[in-house]
PDB file of C-alpha atoms in Angstrom:
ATOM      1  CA  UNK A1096       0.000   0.000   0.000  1.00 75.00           C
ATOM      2  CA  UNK A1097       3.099   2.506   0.468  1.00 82.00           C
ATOM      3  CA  UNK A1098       4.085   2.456  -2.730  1.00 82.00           C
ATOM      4  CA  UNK A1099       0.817   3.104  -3.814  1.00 85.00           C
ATOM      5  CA  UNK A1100       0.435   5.890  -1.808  1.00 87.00           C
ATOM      6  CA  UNK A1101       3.668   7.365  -2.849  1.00 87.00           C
ATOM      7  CA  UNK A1102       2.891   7.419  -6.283  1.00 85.00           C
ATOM      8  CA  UNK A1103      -0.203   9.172  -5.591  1.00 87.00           C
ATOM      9  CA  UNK A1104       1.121  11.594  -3.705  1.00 85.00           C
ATOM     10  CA  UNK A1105       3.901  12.172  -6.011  1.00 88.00           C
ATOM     11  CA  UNK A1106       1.779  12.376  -9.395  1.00 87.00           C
ATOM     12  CA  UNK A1107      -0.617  15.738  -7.799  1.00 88.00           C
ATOM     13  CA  UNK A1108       2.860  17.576  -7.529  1.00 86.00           C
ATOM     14  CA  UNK A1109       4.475  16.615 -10.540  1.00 85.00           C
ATOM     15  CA  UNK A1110       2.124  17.734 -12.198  1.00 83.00           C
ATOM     16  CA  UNK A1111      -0.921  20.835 -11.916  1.00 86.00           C
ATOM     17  CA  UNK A1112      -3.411  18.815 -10.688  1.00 88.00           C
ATOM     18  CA  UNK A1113      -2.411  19.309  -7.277  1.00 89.00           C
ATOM     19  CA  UNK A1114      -1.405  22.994  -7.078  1.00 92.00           C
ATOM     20  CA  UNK A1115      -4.564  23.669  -9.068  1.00 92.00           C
ATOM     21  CA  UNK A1116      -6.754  22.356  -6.263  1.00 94.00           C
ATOM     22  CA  UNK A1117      -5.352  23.503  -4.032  1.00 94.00           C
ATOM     23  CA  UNK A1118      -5.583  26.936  -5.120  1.00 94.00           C
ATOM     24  CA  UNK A1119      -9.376  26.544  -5.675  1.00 94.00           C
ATOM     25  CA  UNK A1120      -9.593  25.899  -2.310  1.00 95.00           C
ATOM     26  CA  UNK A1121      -7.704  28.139  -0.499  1.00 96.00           C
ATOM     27  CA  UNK A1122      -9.147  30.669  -2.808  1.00 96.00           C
ATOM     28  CA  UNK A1123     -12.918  29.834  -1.547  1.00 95.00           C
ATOM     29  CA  UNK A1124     -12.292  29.440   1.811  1.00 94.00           C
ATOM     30  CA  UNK A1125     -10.477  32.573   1.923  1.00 94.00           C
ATOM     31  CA  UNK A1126     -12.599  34.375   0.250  1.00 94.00           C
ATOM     32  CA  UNK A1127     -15.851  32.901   2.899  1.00 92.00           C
ATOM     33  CA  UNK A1128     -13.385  33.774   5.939  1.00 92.00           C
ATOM     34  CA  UNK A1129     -12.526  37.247   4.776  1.00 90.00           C
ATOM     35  CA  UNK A1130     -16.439  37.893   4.504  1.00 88.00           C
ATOM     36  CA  UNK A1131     -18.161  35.813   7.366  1.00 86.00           C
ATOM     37  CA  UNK A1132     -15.121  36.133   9.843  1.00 85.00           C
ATOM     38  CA  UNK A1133     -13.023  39.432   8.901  1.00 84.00           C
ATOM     39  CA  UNK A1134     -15.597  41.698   7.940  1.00 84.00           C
ATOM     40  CA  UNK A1135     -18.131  40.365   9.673  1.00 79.00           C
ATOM     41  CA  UNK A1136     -16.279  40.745  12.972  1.00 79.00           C
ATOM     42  CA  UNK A1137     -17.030  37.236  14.056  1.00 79.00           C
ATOM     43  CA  UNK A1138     -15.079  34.108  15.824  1.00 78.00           C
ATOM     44  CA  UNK A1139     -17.195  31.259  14.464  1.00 78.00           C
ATOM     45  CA  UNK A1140     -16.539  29.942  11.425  1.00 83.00           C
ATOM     46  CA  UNK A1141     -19.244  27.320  10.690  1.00 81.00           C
ATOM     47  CA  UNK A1142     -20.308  29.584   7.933  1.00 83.00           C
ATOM     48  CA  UNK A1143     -17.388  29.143   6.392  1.00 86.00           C
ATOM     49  CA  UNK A1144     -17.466  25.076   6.741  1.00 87.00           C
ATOM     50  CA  UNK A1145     -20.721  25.015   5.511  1.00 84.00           C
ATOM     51  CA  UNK A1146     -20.403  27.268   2.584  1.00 87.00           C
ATOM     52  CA  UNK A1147     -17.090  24.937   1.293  1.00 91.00           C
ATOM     53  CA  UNK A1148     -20.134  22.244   1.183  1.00 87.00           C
ATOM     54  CA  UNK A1149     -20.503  23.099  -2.188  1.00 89.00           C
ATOM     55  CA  UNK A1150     -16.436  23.585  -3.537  1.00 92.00           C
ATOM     56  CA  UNK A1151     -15.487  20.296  -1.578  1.00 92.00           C
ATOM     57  CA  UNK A1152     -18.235  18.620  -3.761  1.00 90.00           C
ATOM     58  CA  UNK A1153     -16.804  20.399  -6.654  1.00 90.00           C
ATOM     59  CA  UNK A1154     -13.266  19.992  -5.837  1.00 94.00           C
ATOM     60  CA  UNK A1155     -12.857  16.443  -5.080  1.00 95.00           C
ATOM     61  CA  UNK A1156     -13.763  15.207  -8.528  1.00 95.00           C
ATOM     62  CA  UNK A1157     -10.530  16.750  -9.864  1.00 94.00           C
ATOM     63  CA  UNK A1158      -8.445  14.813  -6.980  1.00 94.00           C
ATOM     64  CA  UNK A1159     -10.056  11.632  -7.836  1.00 94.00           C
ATOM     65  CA  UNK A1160     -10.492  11.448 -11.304  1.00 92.00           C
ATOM     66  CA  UNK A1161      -7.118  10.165 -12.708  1.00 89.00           C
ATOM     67  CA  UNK A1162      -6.885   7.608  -9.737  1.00 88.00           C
ATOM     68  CA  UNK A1163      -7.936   4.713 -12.106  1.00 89.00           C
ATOM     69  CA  UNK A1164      -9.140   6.253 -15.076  1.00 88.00           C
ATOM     70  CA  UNK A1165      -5.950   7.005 -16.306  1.00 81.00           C
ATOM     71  CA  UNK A1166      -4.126   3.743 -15.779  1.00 78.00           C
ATOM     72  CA  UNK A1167      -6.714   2.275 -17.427  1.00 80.00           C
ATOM     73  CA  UNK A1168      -6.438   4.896 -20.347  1.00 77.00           C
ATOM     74  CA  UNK A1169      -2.827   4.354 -20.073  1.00 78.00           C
ATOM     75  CA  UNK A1170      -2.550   0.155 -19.828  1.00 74.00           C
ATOM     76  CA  UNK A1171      -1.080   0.302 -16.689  1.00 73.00           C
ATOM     77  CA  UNK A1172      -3.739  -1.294 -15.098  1.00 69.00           C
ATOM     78  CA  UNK A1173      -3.323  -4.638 -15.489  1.00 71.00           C
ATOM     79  CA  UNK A1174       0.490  -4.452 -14.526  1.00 71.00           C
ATOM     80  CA  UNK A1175      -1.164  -3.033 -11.563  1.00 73.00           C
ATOM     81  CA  UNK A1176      -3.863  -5.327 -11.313  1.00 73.00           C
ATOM     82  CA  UNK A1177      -1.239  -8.071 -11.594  1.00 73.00           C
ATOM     83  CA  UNK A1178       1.047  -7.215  -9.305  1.00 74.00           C
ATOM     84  CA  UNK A1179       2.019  -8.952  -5.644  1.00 77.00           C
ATOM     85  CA  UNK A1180      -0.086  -6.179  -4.230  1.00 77.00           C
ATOM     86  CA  UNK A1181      -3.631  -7.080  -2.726  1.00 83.00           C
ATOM     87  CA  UNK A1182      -6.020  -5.031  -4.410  1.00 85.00           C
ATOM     88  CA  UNK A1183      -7.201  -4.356  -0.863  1.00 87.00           C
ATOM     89  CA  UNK A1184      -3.944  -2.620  -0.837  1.00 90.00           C
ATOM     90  CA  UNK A1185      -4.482  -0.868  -3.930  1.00 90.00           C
ATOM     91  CA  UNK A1186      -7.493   0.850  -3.223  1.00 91.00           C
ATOM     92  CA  UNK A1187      -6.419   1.965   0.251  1.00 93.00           C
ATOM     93  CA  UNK A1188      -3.195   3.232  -1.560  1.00 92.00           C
ATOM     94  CA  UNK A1189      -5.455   5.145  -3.898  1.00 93.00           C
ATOM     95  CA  UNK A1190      -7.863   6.099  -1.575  1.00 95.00           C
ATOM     96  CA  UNK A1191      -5.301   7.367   1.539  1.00 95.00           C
ATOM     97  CA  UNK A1192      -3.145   9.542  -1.054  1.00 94.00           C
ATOM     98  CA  UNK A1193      -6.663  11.095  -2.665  1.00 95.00           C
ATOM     99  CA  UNK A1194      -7.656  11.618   1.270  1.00 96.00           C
ATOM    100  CA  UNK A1195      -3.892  13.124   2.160  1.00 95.00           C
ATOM    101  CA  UNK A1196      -4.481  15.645  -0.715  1.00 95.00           C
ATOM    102  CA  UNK A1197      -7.423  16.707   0.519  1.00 96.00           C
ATOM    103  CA  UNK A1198      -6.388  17.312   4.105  1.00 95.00           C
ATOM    104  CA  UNK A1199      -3.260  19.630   2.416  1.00 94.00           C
ATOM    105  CA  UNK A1200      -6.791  21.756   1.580  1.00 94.00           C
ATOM    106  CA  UNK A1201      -8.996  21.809   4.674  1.00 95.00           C
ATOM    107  CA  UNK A1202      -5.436  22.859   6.679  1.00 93.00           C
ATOM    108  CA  UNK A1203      -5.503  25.919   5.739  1.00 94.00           C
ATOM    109  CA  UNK A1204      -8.706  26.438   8.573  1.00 94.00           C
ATOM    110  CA  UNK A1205      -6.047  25.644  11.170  1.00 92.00           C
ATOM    111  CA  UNK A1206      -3.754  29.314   9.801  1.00 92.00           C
ATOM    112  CA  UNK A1207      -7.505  30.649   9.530  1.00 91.00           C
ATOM    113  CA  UNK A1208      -8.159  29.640  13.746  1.00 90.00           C
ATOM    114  CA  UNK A1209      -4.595  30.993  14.681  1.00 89.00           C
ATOM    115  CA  UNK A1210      -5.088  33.819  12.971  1.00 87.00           C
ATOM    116  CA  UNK A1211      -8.454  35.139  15.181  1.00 84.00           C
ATOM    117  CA  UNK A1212      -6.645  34.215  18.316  1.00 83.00           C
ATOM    118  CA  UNK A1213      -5.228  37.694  17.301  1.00 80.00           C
ATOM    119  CA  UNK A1214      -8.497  39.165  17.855  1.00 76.00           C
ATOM    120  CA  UNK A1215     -10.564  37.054  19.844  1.00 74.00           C
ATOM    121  CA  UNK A1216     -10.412  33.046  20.864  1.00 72.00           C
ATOM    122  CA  UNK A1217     -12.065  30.918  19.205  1.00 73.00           C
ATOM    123  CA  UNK A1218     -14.300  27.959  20.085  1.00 77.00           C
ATOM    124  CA  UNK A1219     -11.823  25.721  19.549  1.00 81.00           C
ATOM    125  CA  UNK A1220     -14.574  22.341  20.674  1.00 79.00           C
ATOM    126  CA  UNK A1221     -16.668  23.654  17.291  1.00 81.00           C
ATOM    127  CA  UNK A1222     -13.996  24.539  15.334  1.00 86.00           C
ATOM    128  CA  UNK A1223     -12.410  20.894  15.942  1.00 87.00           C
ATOM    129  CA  UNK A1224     -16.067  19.577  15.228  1.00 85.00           C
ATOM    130  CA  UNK A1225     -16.183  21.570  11.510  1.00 88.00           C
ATOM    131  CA  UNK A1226     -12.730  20.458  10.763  1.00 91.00           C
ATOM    132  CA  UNK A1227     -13.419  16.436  11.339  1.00 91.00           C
ATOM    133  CA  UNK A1228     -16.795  16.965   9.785  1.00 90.00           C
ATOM    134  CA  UNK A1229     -14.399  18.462   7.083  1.00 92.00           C
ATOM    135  CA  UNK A1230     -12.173  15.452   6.655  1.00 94.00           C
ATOM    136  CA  UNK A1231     -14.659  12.917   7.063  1.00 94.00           C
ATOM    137  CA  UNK A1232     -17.394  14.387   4.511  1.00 93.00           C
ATOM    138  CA  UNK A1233     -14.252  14.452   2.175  1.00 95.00           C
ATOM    139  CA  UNK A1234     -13.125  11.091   2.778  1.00 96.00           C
ATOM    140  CA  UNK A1235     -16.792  10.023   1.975  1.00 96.00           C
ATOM    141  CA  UNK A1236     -16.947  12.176  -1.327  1.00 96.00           C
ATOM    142  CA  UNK A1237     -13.915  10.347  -2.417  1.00 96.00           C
ATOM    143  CA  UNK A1238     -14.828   7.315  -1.574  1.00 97.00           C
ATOM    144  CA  UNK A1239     -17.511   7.587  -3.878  1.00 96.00           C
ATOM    145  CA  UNK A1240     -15.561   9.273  -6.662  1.00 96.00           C
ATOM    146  CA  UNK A1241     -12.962   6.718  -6.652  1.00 96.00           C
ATOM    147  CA  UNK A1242     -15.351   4.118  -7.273  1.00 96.00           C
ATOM    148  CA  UNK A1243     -16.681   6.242 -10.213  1.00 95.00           C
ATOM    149  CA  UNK A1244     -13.336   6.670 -11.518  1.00 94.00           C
ATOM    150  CA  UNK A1245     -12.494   2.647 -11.634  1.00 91.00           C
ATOM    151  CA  UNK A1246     -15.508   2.692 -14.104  1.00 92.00           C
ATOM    152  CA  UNK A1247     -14.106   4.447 -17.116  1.00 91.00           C
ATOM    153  CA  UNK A1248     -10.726   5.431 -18.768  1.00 88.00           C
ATOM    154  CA  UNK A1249     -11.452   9.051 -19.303  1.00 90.00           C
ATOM    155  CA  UNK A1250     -10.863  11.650 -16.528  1.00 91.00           C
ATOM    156  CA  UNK A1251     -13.253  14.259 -17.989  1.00 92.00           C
ATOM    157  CA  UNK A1252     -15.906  11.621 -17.412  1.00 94.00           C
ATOM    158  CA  UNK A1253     -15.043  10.233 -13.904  1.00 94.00           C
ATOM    159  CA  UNK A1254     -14.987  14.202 -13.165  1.00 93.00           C
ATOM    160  CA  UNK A1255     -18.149  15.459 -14.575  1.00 95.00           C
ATOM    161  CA  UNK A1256     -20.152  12.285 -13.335  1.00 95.00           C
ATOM    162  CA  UNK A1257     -18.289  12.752  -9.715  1.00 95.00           C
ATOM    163  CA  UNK A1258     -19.818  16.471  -9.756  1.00 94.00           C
ATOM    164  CA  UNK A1259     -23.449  15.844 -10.955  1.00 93.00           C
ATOM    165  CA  UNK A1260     -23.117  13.018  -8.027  1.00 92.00           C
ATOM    166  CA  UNK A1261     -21.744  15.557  -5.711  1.00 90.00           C
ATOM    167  CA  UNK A1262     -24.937  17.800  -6.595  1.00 90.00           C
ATOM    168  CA  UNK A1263     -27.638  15.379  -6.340  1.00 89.00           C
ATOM    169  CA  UNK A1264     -26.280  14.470  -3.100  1.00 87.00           C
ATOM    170  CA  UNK A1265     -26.144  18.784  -2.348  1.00 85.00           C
ATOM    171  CA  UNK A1266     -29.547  19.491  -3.674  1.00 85.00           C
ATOM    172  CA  UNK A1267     -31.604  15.566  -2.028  1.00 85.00           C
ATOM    173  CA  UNK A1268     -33.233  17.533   0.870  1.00 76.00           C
ATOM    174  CA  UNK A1269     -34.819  19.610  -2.018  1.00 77.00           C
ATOM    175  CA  UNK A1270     -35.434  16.582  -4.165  1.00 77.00           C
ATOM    176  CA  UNK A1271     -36.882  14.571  -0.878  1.00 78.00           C
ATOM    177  CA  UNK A1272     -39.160  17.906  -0.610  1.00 77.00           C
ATOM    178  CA  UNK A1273     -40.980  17.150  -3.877  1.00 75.00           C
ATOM    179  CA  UNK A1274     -41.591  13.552  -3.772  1.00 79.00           C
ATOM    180  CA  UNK A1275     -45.098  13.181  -1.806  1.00 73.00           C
ATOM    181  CA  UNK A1276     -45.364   9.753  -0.813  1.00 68.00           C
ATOM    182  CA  UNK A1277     -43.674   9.949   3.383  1.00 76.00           C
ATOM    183  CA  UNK A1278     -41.738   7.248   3.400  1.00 75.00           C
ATOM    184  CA  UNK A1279     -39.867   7.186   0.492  1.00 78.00           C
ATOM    185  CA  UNK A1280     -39.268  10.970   1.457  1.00 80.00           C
ATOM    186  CA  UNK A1281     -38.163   9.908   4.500  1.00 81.00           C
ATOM    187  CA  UNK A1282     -35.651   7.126   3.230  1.00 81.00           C
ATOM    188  CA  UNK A1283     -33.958   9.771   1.084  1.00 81.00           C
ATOM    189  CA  UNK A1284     -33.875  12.309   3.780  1.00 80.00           C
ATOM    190  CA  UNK A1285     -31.691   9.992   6.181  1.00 82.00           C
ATOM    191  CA  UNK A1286     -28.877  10.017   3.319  1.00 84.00           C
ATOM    192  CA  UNK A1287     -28.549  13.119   3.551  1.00 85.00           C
ATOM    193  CA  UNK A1288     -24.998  14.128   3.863  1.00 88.00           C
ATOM    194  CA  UNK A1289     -25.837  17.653   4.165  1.00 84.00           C
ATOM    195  CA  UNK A1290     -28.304  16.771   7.331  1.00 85.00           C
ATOM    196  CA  UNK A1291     -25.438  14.840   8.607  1.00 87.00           C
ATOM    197  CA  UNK A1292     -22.740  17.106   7.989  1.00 86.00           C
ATOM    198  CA  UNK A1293     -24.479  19.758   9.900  1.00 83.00           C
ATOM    199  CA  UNK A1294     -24.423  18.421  13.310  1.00 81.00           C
ATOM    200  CA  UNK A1295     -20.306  18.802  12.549  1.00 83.00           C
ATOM    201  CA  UNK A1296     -20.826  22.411  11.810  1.00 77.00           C
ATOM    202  CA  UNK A1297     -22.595  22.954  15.312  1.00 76.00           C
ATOM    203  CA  UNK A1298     -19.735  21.280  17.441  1.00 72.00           C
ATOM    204  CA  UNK A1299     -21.206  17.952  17.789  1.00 77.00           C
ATOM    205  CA  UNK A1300     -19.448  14.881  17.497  1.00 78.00           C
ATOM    206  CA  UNK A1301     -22.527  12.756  16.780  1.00 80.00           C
ATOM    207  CA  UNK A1302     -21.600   8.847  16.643  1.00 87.00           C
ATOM    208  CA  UNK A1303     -24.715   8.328  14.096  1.00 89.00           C
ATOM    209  CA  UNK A1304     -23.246  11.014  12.030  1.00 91.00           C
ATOM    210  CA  UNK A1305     -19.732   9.388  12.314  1.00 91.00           C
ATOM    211  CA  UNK A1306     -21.061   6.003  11.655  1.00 93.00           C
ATOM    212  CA  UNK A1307     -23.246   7.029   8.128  1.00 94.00           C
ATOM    213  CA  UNK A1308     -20.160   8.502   6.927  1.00 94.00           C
ATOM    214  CA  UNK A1309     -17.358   5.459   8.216  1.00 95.00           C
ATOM    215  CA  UNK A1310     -20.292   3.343   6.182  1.00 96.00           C
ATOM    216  CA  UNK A1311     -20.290   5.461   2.903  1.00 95.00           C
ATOM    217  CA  UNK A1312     -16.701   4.932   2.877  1.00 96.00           C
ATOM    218  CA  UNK A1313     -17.098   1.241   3.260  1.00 96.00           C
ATOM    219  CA  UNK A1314     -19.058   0.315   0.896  1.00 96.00           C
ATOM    220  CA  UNK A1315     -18.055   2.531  -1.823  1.00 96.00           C
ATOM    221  CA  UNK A1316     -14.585   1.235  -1.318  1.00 95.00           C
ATOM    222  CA  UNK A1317     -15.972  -2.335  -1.515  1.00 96.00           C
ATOM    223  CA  UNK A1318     -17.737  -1.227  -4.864  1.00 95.00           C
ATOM    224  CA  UNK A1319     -14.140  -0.561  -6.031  1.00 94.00           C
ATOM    225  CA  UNK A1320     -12.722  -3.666  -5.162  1.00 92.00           C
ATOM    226  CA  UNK A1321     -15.543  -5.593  -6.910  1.00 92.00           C
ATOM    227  CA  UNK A1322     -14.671  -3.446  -9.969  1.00 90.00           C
ATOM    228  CA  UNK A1323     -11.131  -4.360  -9.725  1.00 88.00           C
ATOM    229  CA  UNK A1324     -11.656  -7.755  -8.849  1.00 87.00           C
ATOM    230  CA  UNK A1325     -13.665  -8.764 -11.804  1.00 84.00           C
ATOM    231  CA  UNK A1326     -11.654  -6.430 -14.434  1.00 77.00           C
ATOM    232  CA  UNK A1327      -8.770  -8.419 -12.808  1.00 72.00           C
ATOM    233  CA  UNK A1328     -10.377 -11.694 -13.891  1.00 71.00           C
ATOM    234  CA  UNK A1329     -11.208 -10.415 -17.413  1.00 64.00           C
TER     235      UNK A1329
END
């Protein structure tokens, strides 16, 4: 799994894909600190996490979309596939140095909490709350783009279907809203990541929270080793 990791971590800084994200991101959640936290003369900075909802959603796609798309595109993939490695080990490779990357982007909130110590403390129980609600939502999202990724060879694909995922699981509250029969509202309500997300926002370290999103990462993961198991087999 180390090497895979390496490599992963090695190809977003030999190349744009990294730097571009990363700029994105810091440009966003600057931009939502300067205005809810700067100007507005405030200490808390859910606002902030829960406007980077939206470019996390957005965002991830372009970590995750090369992860197998492009050895597939390229033929490494069955060198890969055929290797000594476990694809156990190859997915946690892939999915570790996707999850790394994104944690060089929600780090900047820890130079964003030093830097209102200078005018007042923060709540540093919430803040903590936002930033693993941070991590974990985006260890979730690329769960789930990885797995789209090991479906196809292009990375223009893998990205645009990762963010029209990404939206419909934004905008299901809305979509629950318009479907009238209860309990198939309700079913789609309780996958809500926004819904759980937000109890990270307020501070709360809620175990059902923690679970739903430990399980999206699960399965999705499992998805992906199904996909390489029977491409392996091919």
């Amino acid at each position: 799994m180390t090497a895979i990791l390496k490599k992963e971590l090695s190809s977003y800084f030999t190349s744009a894909i990294g730097y571009v994200v990363m700029a994105v991101y810091y440009f966003f959640a600057g931009l939502f600190f300067y205005f809810y936290c700067i100007v507005g003369n405030s200490k808390d900075m859910a606002s902030l996490f829960s406007n980077m909802f939206m470019i996390t959603v957005l965002v991830i796609p372009i970590i995750t979309m090369k992860t197998f798309s492009e050895e597939k595109k390229q033929k490494t993939d069955q060198a890969l596939l055929t290797s000594p490695l476990g694809l156990g080990e190859i997915v946690a490779g892939k999915f570790f140095g996707s999850l790394i990357m994104f944690i060089c982007c929600v780090g900047i909130y820890v130079l964003f909490a030093l830097t209102l110590t200078f005018y007042s403390a923060p709540d540093w129980s919430v803040f903590l709350g936002n930033l693993l609600g941070s991590i974990i939502l985006g260890a979730a999202m690329i769960s789930i783009d990885i797995f789209i990724s090991s479906l196809t060879e292009s990375m223009i694909i893998s990205a645009i279907v990762s963010m029209c995922f990404g939206l419909v699981i934004f905008f299901i509250d809305s979509i629950s809203q318009l479907i009238s029969v209860t309990w198939i509202s309700t079913a789609i309500s309780s996958i809500s990541f926004v819904d759980h997300y937000s109890n990270f926002t307020k501070g709360i370290l809620s175990v059902a929270d923690t679970v739903f999103f430990l399980s999206i990462i699960a399965l999705f993961n499992f998805l992906t080793l199904r996909v390489l198991e029977k491409r392996r087999w091919s």
